[in-house]
């Protein structure tokens, strides 16, 4: 499994390695709540992230991106697979054994308002991780919170303000400051700019990139906006129905996509030039149910190139070039 993760990863030591990760949710019905099926939310995902690197994870809503994020952080327990942080297997660690590793990985949530406690001041929110892990006394927390506010572009005078007194972009800066409080190695950003105005998105993305450069942070960046992913990511993984179907460095993936699903995603990105004409590749139908995924290739029900083999055999994810992997029967 480790080999599979490294095959999809970066050069050098990996901060995070995920190998054949699976998360299945039971479907229960009836008075006795018997299990009658499984939701295959994540079904065999492998990747790795190196120090100071950003892996962009993209795909349609419901493909399993957020479930990957929460499973990697052990906010929900994996069904199978391995999660290694800095080379240490944290997949089955108990709460007390997992506690030191919590400091090394933090999360930035999609909605900056609902992820902040409305009863706490901004300074208390940012300083809470230091309090929970017992890393600083009151005076030290005050100094560290002030420094974190400065790093993310907030004024020190705002430490006593409450979340409702901030704009959406400022609230997301508070979330970023909270994530930075424990000096983590890995930050999982789950749609961190999708709830913000476009001009504010650019500011937050540039802030994340500046922090990465200064602190050698590693990001797992989840987004729908491919333009944002192209701007911030070093490598990109494309998910469809719980599986990664293509993985490459961003230049290769955006200029030479191989999987039909990746081609369709890129073709749907608006081009800011009314005179530029390009081929439209609209996907037909809806994403199949993760409770009852189709036989063979999960994408064959919507793929314009599908053959009989695609309907019967599950394609193996394999490398077709340096760092470029794809799961498709039709790609040589």
C-alpha atoms as one frame of an Amber mdcrd trajectory, in Angstrom:
protein
   0.000   0.000   0.000   2.842   2.410   0.763   4.176   1.890  -2.753   0.800
   2.854  -4.206   0.762   6.063  -2.189   4.302   6.996  -3.186   3.507   6.309
  -6.837   0.956   9.113  -6.674   3.124  11.411  -4.613   5.929  13.891  -4.698
   9.655  13.398  -4.578  11.401  13.247  -1.211  10.008  12.543   2.252   6.232
  12.675   2.455   4.470  14.601   5.201   1.288  12.609   4.529   0.893   9.196
   2.917  -2.537   7.708   2.267  -2.719   4.164   0.943  -5.882   2.403  -0.288
  -8.075   4.510   1.999 -11.702   3.415   2.245 -14.691   4.806   4.102 -18.005
   2.988   3.826 -21.103   4.157   5.685 -23.747   1.561   6.597 -27.310   2.047
   5.338 -29.793   1.016   8.041 -33.534   0.506   7.632 -36.502  -0.844   9.529
 -37.469  -0.790  13.182 -34.455  -2.917  14.121 -32.118  -0.660  12.107 -30.582
  -3.522  10.185 -27.768  -2.823   7.775 -29.078  -3.308   4.243 -26.235  -1.792
   2.264 -23.152   0.405   2.230 -22.394   3.903   0.924 -18.999   3.615  -0.768
 -18.035   7.230  -0.041 -14.283   6.636  -0.410 -13.227   3.428  -2.089  -9.484
   2.889  -2.348  -7.768   6.296  -2.505  -3.954   6.611  -2.468  -1.767   9.723
  -2.562   1.030  11.483  -0.726   1.976  15.090  -0.019   5.542  16.304   0.371
   6.870  19.096   2.573   5.889  22.543   1.304   3.623  21.037  -1.363  -0.042
  21.486  -2.250  -2.152  18.639  -3.595  -5.396  19.848  -5.153  -8.321  17.426
  -4.875 -11.135  18.122  -7.346 -14.364  16.506  -8.494 -18.130  16.938  -8.540
 -20.187  17.324  -5.369 -20.696  13.957  -3.702 -17.555  12.328  -5.103 -16.004
  11.899  -1.633 -13.549  14.819  -1.376 -14.691  16.061   2.036 -14.923  12.504
   3.354 -11.282  11.997   2.357 -10.364  15.170   4.258 -12.166  14.168   7.437
 -10.907  10.589   7.305  -7.302  11.700   6.820  -7.630  13.848   9.961  -9.289
  10.960  11.812 -12.397  13.071  12.421 -14.204  10.008  11.093 -12.722   6.546
  11.297 -11.541   4.808   8.113 -13.038   1.482   7.088  -9.737   0.266   5.617
  -6.395   1.535   4.374  -3.443   3.314   5.958  -2.732   6.920   6.954   0.871
   7.865   7.712   1.888  11.236   9.081   5.618  11.907   8.908   6.176   8.186
   8.362   4.163   7.185  11.477   1.061   5.056  10.980  -1.813   6.860  12.715
  -4.650   4.815  11.209  -5.676   2.906  14.339  -4.282   5.033  17.156  -6.535
   5.630  20.153  -7.530   9.087  21.371  -4.628   9.560  23.792  -2.014   8.190
  21.371  -3.459  10.336  18.574  -3.359  13.555  20.583   0.291  14.537  19.779
  -0.376  13.994  16.061  -3.383  16.354  16.201  -0.916  19.233  16.558   0.704
  18.318  13.234  -2.470  18.493  11.139  -5.208  21.103  11.191  -8.238  21.959
   9.086  -9.746  25.061   7.480 -13.464  24.601   6.908 -15.644  25.833   4.050
 -17.974  28.140   5.971 -15.948  30.585   8.086 -19.019  31.596  10.105 -20.377
  28.220  11.206 -16.856  26.951  12.006 -16.308  29.730  14.594 -17.922  29.735
  18.047 -20.180  32.843  18.158 -19.837  33.017  21.967 -16.049  33.342  21.880
 -13.974  36.364  20.912 -11.634  36.074  17.941  -8.610  36.059  20.248 -10.043
  33.224  22.355 -10.850  31.216  19.215  -7.292  31.519  17.887  -5.760  30.812
  21.306  -8.010  27.832  22.110  -5.720  25.185  20.504  -2.836  26.412  22.696
  -5.076  26.136  25.758  -6.398  22.676  24.864  -2.904  21.270  24.308  -1.419
  23.101  27.304   1.316  24.764  25.258   1.218  28.272  26.721   0.116  30.191
  29.794  -2.236  33.161  29.597   0.496  35.729  28.923   2.196  33.550  26.299
  -1.148  32.877  24.603  -1.855  36.581  24.393   1.509  37.224  22.713   1.147
  34.291  20.295  -2.411  35.282  19.353  -1.224  38.821  18.605   1.550  37.437
  16.395  -0.901  35.136  14.567  -3.288  38.028  13.938  -0.437  39.975  12.375
   0.564  36.993  10.186  -2.913  36.650   8.679  -3.488  40.374   8.180  -5.773
  41.180  11.119  -5.325  44.067  13.577  -4.381  43.313  17.166  -7.239  45.562
  18.293  -9.674  42.988  16.836  -8.786  40.200  19.293 -11.741  41.096  21.530
 -14.283  41.263  18.686 -16.764  38.457  18.039 -17.226  36.518  14.748 -20.374
  38.429  13.737 -18.373  41.671  13.774 -16.066  40.484  10.975 -16.547  40.182
   7.233 -16.469  36.762   5.536 -12.856  37.167   4.463 -11.790  38.269   7.938
 -13.566  35.303   9.497 -11.664  32.967   7.204  -8.437  34.685   8.281  -9.387
  33.893  11.878  -9.852  30.241  10.863  -6.423  30.263   9.211  -4.840  31.808
  12.316  -6.454  29.113  14.471  -5.105  26.411  12.154  -1.604  27.905  12.426
  -1.614  28.168  16.224  -0.028  24.748  16.813   2.600  25.093  14.039   1.220
  22.135  12.045   2.995  20.398   9.174  -0.223  19.704   7.239  -3.324  21.831
   6.706  -6.427  20.350   5.093  -8.388  23.138   3.403 -11.910  22.014   2.498
 -13.344  24.552   0.025 -11.774  27.438   2.013 -12.711  30.202  -0.462 -15.951
  28.990  -2.054 -18.102  31.059   0.337 -16.161  34.278  -0.333 -16.400  37.000
  -2.971 -13.991  36.632  -5.892 -11.787  39.557  -4.847 -11.562  38.185  -1.301
 -10.816  34.696  -2.650  -7.650  36.032  -4.276  -6.509  37.626  -1.014  -7.047
  34.432   0.987  -5.349  32.246  -1.645  -2.337  34.575  -1.754  -2.206  34.518
   2.053  -2.158  30.706   2.056   0.633  30.662  -0.519   2.697  33.210   1.445
   2.288  31.177   4.631   3.296  28.013   2.793   6.449  29.642   1.501   7.398
  31.051   4.925   6.554  27.987   7.025   7.023  25.097   4.536   3.421  24.044
   5.092   1.822  21.183   3.195  -1.755  21.570   1.961  -4.471  19.169   0.925
  -6.595  21.695  -0.957 -10.151  20.692  -1.865 -12.094  22.861  -4.310 -14.551
  22.971  -7.200 -12.990  26.008  -8.853 -10.330  24.633 -11.197  -8.833  28.094
 -11.732  -8.135  28.332  -8.002  -6.743  24.790  -7.952  -4.434  25.559 -10.878
  -3.160  28.685  -9.133  -2.328  27.175  -5.744  -1.592  23.485  -6.405   1.620
  21.700  -7.346  -0.174  18.454  -8.166  -3.836  17.667  -8.794  -5.885  14.526
  -8.137  -9.296  14.110  -9.797 -11.944  12.111  -7.906 -15.035  10.418  -9.260
 -17.434   8.328  -7.162 -14.992   7.650  -4.334 -11.921   6.916  -6.465  -9.036
   8.918  -7.902  -9.259   8.596 -11.687  -6.313  10.820 -12.663  -3.323  12.294
 -10.866  -0.563  14.515 -12.277   1.374  17.715 -11.787  -0.830  20.698 -12.546
   0.844  21.634 -15.832   0.428  18.134 -17.242  -3.132  17.739 -16.037  -4.347
  21.094 -17.350  -2.594  20.870 -20.715  -2.758  17.133 -21.415  -5.612  15.443
 -19.498  -6.071  11.761 -20.278  -9.185  10.630 -18.434 -12.514  11.535 -20.141
 -13.860  12.854 -16.836 -10.895  15.222 -16.435 -11.396  16.407 -20.014 -15.058
  17.154 -19.270 -14.227  19.078 -16.086 -11.680  21.252 -17.878 -14.017  21.828
 -20.834 -16.629  23.211 -18.425 -14.325  25.955 -17.113 -15.426  29.363 -18.482
 -12.884  31.141 -20.684 -12.683  34.949 -20.245 -12.569  35.552 -23.986 -15.847
  35.758 -25.976 -14.023  35.253 -29.291 -12.380  32.009 -28.232 -14.301  28.960
 -29.409 -13.642  25.515 -28.041 -15.242  22.105 -28.097 -17.981  21.528 -25.545
 -18.035  18.143 -23.843 -21.192  18.109 -21.789 -21.606  15.025 -19.640 -24.896
  13.201 -19.964 -26.829  11.860 -16.991 -26.156  12.135 -13.266 -23.465  10.756
 -11.006 -24.400   7.156 -10.087 -25.387   6.363  -6.510 -22.442   5.469  -4.236
 -24.758   2.902  -2.620 -25.004   0.942  -5.863 -22.074   1.924  -8.108 -22.099
   0.536 -11.661 -20.047  -2.498 -12.666 -16.735  -1.974 -14.394 -15.563   1.607
 -14.722 -17.758   3.843 -12.540 -17.654   6.557 -15.215 -18.822   4.376 -18.141
 -22.482   5.403 -17.686 -21.552   8.991 -18.680 -18.439   8.454 -20.792 -18.794
   9.258 -24.525 -15.988   6.798 -25.384 -17.137   3.810 -23.305 -16.610   0.328
 -24.765 -17.890  -3.079 -23.735 -14.766  -3.686 -21.665 -15.484  -0.516 -19.663
 -18.860  -1.948 -18.607 -17.370  -5.155 -17.223 -13.832  -4.541 -15.942 -12.694
  -2.083 -13.286  -9.735  -0.113 -14.726  -6.481  -0.334 -12.789  -4.870   2.947
 -11.793  -1.472   2.963 -13.486   1.298   5.366 -14.375   1.502   6.486 -17.998
   4.284   9.004 -17.467   6.464  10.553 -14.811   4.080  11.279 -11.936   1.052
  10.977 -14.234  -1.400   8.220 -13.354  -4.813   7.399 -14.765  -7.520   4.765
 -14.330  -8.912   4.238 -17.820  -8.943   1.254 -20.218  -8.723   3.540 -23.236
  -5.457   5.255 -22.291  -2.277   3.600 -23.527
